[in-house]
PDB file of C-alpha atoms in Angstrom:
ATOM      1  CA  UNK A   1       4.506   2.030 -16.810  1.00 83.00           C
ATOM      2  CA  UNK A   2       0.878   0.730 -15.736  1.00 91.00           C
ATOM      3  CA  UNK A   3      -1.733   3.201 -14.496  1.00 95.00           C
ATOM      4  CA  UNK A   4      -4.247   2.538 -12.442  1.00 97.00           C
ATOM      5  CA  UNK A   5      -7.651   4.690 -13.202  1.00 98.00           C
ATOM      6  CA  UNK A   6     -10.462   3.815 -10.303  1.00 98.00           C
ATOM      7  CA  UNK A   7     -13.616   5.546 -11.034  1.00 97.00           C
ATOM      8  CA  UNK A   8     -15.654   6.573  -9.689  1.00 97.00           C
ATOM      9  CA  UNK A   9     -13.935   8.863  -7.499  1.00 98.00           C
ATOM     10  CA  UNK A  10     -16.548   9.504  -5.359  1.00 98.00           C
ATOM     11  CA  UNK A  11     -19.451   6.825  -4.654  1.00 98.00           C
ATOM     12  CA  UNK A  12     -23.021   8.220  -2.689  1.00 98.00           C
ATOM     13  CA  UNK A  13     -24.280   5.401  -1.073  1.00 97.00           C
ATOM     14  CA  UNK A  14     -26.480   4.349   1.783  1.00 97.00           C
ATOM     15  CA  UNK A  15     -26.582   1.134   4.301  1.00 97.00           C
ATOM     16  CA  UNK A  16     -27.445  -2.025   2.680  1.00 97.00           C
ATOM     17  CA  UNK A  17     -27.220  -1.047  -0.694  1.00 98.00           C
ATOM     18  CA  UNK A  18     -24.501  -2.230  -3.402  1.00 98.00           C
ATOM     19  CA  UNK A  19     -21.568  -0.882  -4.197  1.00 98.00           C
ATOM     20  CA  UNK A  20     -19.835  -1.356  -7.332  1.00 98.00           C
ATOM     21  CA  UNK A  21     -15.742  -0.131  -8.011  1.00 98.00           C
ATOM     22  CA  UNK A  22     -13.980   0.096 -10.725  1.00 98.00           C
ATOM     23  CA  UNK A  23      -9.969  -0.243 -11.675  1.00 98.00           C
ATOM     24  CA  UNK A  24      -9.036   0.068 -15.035  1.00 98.00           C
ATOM     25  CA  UNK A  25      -5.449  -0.388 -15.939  1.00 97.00           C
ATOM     26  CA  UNK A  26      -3.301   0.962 -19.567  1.00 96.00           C
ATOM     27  CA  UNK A  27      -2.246  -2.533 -20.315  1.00 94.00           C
ATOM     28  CA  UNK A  28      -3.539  -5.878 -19.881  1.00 95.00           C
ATOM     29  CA  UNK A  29      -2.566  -7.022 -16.013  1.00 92.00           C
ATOM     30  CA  UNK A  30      -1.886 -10.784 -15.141  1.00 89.00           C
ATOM     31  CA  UNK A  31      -4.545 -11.080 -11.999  1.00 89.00           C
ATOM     32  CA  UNK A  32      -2.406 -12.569  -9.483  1.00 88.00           C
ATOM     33  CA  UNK A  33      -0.757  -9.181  -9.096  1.00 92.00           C
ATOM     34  CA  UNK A  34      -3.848  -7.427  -8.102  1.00 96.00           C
ATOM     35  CA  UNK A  35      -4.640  -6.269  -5.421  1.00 97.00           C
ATOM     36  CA  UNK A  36      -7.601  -3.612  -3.544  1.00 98.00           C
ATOM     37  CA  UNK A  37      -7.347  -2.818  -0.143  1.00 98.00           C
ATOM     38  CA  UNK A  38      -9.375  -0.561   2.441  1.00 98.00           C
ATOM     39  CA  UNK A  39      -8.205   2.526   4.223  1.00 98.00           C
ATOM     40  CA  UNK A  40     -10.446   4.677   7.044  1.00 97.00           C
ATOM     41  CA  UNK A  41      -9.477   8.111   8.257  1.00 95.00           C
ATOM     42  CA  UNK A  42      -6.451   7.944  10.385  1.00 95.00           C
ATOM     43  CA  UNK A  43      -5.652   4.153   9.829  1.00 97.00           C
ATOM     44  CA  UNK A  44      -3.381   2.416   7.453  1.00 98.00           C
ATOM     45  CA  UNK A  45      -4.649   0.607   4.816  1.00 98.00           C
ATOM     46  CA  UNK A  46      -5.830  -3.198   4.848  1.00 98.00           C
ATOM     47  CA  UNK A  47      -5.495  -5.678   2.067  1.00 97.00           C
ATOM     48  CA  UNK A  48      -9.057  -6.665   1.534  1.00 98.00           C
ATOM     49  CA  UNK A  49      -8.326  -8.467  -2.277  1.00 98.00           C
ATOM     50  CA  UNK A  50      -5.764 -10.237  -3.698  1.00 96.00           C
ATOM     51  CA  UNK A  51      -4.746 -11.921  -7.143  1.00 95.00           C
ATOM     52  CA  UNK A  52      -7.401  -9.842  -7.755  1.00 96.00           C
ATOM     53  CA  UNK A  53     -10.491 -12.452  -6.554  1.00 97.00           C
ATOM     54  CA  UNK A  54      -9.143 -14.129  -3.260  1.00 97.00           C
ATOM     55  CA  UNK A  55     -10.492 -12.418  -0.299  1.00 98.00           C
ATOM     56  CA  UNK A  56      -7.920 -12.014   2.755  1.00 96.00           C
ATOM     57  CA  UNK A  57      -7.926 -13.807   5.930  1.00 95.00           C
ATOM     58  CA  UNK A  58     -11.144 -12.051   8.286  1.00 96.00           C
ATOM     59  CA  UNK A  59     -12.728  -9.804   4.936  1.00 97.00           C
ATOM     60  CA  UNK A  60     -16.550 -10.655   4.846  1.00 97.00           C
ATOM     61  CA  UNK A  61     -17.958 -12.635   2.248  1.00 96.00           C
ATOM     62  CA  UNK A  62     -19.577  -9.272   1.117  1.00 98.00           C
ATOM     63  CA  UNK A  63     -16.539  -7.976  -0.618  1.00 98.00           C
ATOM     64  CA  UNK A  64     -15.993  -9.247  -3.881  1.00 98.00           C
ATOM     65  CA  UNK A  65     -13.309  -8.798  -5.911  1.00 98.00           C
ATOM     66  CA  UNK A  66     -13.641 -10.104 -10.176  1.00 97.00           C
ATOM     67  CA  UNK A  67     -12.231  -8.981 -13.598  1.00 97.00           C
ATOM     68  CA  UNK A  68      -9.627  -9.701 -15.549  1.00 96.00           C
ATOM     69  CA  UNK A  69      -7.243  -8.210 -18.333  1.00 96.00           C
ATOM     70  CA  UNK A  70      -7.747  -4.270 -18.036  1.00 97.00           C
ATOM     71  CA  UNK A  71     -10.943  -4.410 -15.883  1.00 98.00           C
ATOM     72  CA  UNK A  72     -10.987  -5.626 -12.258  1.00 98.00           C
ATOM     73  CA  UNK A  73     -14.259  -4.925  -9.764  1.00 98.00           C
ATOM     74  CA  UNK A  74     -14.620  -4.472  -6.180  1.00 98.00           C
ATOM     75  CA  UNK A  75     -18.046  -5.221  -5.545  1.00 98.00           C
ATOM     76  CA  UNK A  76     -19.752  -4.901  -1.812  1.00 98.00           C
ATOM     77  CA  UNK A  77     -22.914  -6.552  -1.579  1.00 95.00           C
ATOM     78  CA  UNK A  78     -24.336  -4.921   0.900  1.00 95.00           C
ATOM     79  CA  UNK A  79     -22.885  -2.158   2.845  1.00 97.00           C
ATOM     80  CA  UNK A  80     -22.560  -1.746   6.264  1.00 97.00           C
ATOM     81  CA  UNK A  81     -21.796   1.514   7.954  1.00 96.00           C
ATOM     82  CA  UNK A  82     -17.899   0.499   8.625  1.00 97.00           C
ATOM     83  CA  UNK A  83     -17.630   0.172   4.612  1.00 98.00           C
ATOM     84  CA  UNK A  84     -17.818   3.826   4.567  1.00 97.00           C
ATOM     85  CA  UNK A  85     -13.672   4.495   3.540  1.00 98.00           C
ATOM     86  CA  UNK A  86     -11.309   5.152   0.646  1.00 98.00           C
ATOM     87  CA  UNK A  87     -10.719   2.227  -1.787  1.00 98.00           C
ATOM     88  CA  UNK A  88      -7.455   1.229  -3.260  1.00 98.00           C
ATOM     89  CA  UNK A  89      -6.646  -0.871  -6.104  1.00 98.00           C
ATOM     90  CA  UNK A  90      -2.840  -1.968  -6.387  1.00 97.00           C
ATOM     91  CA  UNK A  91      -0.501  -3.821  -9.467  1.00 96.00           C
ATOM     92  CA  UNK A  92       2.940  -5.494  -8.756  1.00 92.00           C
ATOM     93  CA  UNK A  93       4.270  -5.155 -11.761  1.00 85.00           C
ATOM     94  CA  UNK A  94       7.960  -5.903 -13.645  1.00 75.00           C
ATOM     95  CA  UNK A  95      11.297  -4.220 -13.102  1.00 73.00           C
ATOM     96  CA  UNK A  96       9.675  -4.455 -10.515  1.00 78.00           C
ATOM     97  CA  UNK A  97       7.580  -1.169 -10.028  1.00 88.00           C
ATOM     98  CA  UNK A  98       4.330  -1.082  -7.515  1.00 94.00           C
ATOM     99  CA  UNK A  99       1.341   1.091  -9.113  1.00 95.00           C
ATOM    100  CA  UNK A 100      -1.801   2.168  -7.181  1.00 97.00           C
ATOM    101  CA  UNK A 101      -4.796   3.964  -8.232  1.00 98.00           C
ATOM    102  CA  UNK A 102      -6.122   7.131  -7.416  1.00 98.00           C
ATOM    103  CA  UNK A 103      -8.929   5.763  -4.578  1.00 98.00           C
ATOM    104  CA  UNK A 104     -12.526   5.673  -4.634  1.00 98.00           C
ATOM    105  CA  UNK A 105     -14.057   7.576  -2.080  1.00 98.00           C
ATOM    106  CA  UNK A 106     -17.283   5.637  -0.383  1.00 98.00           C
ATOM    107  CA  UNK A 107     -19.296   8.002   1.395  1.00 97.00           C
ATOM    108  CA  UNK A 108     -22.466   7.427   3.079  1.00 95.00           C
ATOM    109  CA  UNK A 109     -25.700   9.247   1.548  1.00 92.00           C
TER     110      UNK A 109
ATOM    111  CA  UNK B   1       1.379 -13.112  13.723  1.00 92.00           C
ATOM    112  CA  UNK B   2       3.386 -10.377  12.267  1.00 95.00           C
ATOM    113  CA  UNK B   3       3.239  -6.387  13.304  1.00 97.00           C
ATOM    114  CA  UNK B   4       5.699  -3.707  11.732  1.00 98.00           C
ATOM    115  CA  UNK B   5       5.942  -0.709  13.673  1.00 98.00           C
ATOM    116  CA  UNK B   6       8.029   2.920  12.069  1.00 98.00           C
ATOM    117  CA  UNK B   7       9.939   5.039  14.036  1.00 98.00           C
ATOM    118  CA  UNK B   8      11.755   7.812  13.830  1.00 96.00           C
ATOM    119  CA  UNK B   9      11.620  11.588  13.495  1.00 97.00           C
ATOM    120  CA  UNK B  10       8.404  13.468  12.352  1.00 96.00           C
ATOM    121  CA  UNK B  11      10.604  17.070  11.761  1.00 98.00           C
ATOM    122  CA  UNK B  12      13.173  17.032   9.163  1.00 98.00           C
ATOM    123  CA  UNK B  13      14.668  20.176   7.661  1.00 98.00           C
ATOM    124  CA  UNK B  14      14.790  21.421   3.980  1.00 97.00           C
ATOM    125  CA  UNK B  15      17.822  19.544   2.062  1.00 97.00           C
ATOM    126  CA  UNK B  16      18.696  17.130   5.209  1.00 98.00           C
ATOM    127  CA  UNK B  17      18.163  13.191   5.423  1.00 98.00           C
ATOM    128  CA  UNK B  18      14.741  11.488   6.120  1.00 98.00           C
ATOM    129  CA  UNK B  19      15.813   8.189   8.381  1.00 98.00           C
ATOM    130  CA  UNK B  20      12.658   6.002   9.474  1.00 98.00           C
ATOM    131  CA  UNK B  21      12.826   2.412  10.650  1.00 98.00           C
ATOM    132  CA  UNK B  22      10.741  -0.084  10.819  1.00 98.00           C
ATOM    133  CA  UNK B  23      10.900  -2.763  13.223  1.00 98.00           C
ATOM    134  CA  UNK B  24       9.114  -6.565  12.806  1.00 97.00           C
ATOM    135  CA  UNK B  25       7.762  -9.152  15.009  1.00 97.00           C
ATOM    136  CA  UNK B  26       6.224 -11.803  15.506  1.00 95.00           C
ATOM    137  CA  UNK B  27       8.426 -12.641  11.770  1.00 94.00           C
ATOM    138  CA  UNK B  28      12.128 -12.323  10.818  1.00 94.00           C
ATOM    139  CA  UNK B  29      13.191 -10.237   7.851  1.00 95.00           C
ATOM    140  CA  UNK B  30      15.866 -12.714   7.273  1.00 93.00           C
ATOM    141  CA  UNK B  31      13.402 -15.404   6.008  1.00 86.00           C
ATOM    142  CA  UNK B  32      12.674 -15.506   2.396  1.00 87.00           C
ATOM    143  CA  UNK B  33       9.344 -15.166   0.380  1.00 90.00           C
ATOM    144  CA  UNK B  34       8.477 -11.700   1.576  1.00 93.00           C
ATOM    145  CA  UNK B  35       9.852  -7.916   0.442  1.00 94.00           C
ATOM    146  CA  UNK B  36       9.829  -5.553   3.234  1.00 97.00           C
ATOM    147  CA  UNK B  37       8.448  -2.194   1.966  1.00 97.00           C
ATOM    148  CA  UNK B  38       8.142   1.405   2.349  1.00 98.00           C
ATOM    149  CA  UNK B  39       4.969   3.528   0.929  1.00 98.00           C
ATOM    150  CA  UNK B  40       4.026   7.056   1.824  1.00 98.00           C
ATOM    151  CA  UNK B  41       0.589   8.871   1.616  1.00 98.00           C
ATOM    152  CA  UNK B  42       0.971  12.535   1.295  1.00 97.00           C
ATOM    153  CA  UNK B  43      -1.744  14.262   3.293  1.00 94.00           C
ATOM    154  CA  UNK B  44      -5.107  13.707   1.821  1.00 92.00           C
ATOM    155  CA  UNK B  45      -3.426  12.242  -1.003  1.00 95.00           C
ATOM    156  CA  UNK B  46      -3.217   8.526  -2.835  1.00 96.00           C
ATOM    157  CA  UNK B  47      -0.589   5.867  -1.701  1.00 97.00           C
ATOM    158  CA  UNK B  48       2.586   6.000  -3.872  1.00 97.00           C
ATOM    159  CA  UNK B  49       5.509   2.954  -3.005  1.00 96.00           C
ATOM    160  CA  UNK B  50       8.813   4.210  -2.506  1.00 97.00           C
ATOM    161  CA  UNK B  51      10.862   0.879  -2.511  1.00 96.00           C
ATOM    162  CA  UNK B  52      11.170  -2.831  -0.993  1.00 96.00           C
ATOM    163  CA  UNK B  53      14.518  -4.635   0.422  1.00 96.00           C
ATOM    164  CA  UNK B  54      14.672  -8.848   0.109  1.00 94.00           C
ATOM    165  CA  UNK B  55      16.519 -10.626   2.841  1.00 92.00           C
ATOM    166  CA  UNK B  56      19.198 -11.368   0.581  1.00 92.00           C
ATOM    167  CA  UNK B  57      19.486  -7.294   0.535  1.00 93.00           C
ATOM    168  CA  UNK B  58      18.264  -6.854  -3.168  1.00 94.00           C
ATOM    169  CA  UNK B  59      16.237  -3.577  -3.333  1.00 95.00           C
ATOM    170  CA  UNK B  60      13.993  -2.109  -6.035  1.00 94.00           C
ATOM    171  CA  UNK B  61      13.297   1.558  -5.975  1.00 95.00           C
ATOM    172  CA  UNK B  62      10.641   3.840  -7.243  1.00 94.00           C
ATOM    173  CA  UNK B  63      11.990   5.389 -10.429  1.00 93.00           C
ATOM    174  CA  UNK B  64      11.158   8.886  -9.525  1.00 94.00           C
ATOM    175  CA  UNK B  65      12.845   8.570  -5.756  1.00 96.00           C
ATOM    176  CA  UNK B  66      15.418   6.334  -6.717  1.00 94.00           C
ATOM    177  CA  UNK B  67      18.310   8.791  -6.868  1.00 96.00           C
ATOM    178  CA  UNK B  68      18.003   9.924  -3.176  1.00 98.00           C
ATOM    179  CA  UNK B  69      16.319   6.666  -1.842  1.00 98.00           C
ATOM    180  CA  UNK B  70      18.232   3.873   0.052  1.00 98.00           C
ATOM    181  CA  UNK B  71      16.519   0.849   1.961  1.00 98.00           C
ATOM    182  CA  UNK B  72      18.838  -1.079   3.848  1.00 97.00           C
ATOM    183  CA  UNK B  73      18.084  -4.118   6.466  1.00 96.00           C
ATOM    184  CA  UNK B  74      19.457  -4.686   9.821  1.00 96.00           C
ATOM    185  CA  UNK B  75      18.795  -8.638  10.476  1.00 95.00           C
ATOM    186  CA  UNK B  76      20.275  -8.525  14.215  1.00 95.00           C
ATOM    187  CA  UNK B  77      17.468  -5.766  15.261  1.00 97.00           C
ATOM    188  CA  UNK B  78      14.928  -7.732  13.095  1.00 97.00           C
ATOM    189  CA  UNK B  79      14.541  -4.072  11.372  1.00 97.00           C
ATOM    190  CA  UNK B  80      14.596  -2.366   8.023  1.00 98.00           C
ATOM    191  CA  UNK B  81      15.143   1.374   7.416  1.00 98.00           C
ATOM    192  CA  UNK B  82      14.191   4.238   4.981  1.00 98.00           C
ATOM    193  CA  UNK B  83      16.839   6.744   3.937  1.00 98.00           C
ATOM    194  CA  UNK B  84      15.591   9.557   1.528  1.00 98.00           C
ATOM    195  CA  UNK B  85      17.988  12.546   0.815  1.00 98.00           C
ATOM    196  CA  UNK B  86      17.708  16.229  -0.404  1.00 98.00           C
ATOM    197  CA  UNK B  87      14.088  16.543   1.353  1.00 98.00           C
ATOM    198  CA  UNK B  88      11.549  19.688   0.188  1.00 98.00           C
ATOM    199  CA  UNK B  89       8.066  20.343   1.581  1.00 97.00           C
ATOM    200  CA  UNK B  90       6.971  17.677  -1.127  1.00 97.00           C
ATOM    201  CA  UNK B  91       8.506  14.768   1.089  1.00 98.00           C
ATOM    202  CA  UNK B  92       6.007  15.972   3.990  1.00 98.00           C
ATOM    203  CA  UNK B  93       3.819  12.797   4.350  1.00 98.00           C
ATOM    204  CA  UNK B  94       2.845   9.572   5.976  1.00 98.00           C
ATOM    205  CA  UNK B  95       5.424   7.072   6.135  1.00 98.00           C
ATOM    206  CA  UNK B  96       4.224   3.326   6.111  1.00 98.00           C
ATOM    207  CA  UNK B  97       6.144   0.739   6.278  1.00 98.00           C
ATOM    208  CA  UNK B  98       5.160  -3.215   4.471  1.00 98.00           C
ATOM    209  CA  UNK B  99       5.372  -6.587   3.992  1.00 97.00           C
ATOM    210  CA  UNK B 100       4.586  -8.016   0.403  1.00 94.00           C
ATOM    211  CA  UNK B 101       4.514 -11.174  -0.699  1.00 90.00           C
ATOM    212  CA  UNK B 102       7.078 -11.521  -3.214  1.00 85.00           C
ATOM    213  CA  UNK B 103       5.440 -13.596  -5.860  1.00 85.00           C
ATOM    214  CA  UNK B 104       2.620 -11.431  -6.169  1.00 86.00           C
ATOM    215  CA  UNK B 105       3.363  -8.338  -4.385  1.00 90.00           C
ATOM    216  CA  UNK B 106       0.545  -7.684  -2.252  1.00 94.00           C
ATOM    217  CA  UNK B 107       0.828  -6.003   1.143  1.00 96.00           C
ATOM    218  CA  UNK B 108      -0.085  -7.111   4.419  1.00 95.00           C
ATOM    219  CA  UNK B 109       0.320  -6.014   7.160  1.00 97.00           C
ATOM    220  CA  UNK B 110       1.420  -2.226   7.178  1.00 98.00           C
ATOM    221  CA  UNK B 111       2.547  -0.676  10.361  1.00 98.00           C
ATOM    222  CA  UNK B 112       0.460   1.824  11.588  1.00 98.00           C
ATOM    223  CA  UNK B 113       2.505   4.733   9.583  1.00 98.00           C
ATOM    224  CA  UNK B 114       4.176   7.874  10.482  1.00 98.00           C
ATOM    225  CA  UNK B 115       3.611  11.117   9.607  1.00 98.00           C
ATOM    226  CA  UNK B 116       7.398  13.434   8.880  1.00 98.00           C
ATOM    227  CA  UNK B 117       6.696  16.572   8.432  1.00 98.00           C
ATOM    228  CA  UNK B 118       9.873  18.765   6.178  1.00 98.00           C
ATOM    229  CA  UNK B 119      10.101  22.401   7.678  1.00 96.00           C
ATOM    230  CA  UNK B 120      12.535  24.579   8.678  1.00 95.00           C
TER     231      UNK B 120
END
């Protein structure tokens, strides 16, 4: 079974600076099945990243997603105060069997 | 453009049956190319998938709920439905319900979620 290890867990930031997330996964990942999403107190999450680069219909051109193998990046260029939420990263994987990781937390400093 | 919407109760006793459904428009769950999907958050906690149905009523199950999970579809309501048995304290959580795509298994959108709570 694939884990997902996002780190860190808890990112200081303030407006307009850059914000850099990890995912790390136990076994090389095929990037189509990759996946990060965005999730704000009270709200369900939203697919923000998929096949780990491709950004979804109506995400800003300030989230970027890259990596490959065992290392995949959400980066935000430049963050805005509605940024401020909980960051998933997500694998669809064989069987099949659906893996998230633990969430970075992206708190304003 | 698609919405899901869950439903059903937020109180369910020790050792009874958690029923949600979740109801689709502006889609059918009869069309192909898509696996409707249940994940629950429990509070404060990380998102962990329970299971997905296909319209041809294949289902895949998370390995640790799969003894007491069932996902069945109902195409005439346009809805599919969670069933989880034996319930403790540690089913008390936030129900969402999802549509993936099914060569790549992302999800999008989620219905808004619900939150069942298990207590006597």
């Amino acid at each position: 079974e694939i884990v997902l290890t996002q780190s860190p867990d808890t990112l200081s930031l303030s407006p307009g600076e850059r914000a850099t997330l990890s995912c790390r996964a136990s076994l090389s990942l095929t990037s189509t099945y990759l996946a990060w999403y965005q999730q704000k107190p009270g709200q369900a999450p939203r697919l923000l990243i998929y096949s780990a680069s491709s950004r979804a219909i109506g995400i800003p051109d300030r989230f970027r997603g890259s990596g490959s193998g065992t290392d995949f990046t959400l980066t935000i260029s430049r963050l805005e105060p509605e940024d401020f939420a909980v960051y998933y990263c997500q694998h669809y994987g064989g069987t099949p069997q659906v893996t998230f990781g633990q969430g970075t937390r992206l708190e304003i400093k | 453009q698609v919405q899901l919407q869950e439903s059903g109760p937020g109180l369910v006793k020790p050792s009874q049956t958690l029923s949600l459904t979740c109801t689709v428009s502006g889609g059918s769950v009869n069309s192909g190319g898509y696996l409707w999907t249940w994940i629950r958050q429990h509070p404060g906690q990380g998102l962990e998938w329970i299971g997905h149905i296909y319209y041809d009523g294949t289902t895949h199950y998370n390995m640790s709920l799969k003894s007491r999970v069932t996902i069945s579809l109902d195409k005439s309501k346009n809805q599919f439905s969670l069933r989880l048995a034996s319930v403790t304290a540690a089913d008390t959580a936030i129900y969402y319900c999802a549509r993936a795509v099914w060569t790549s298994g992302w999800f999008d959108p989620w219905g808004q979620g619900t939150l069942v709570t298990v207590s006597s």
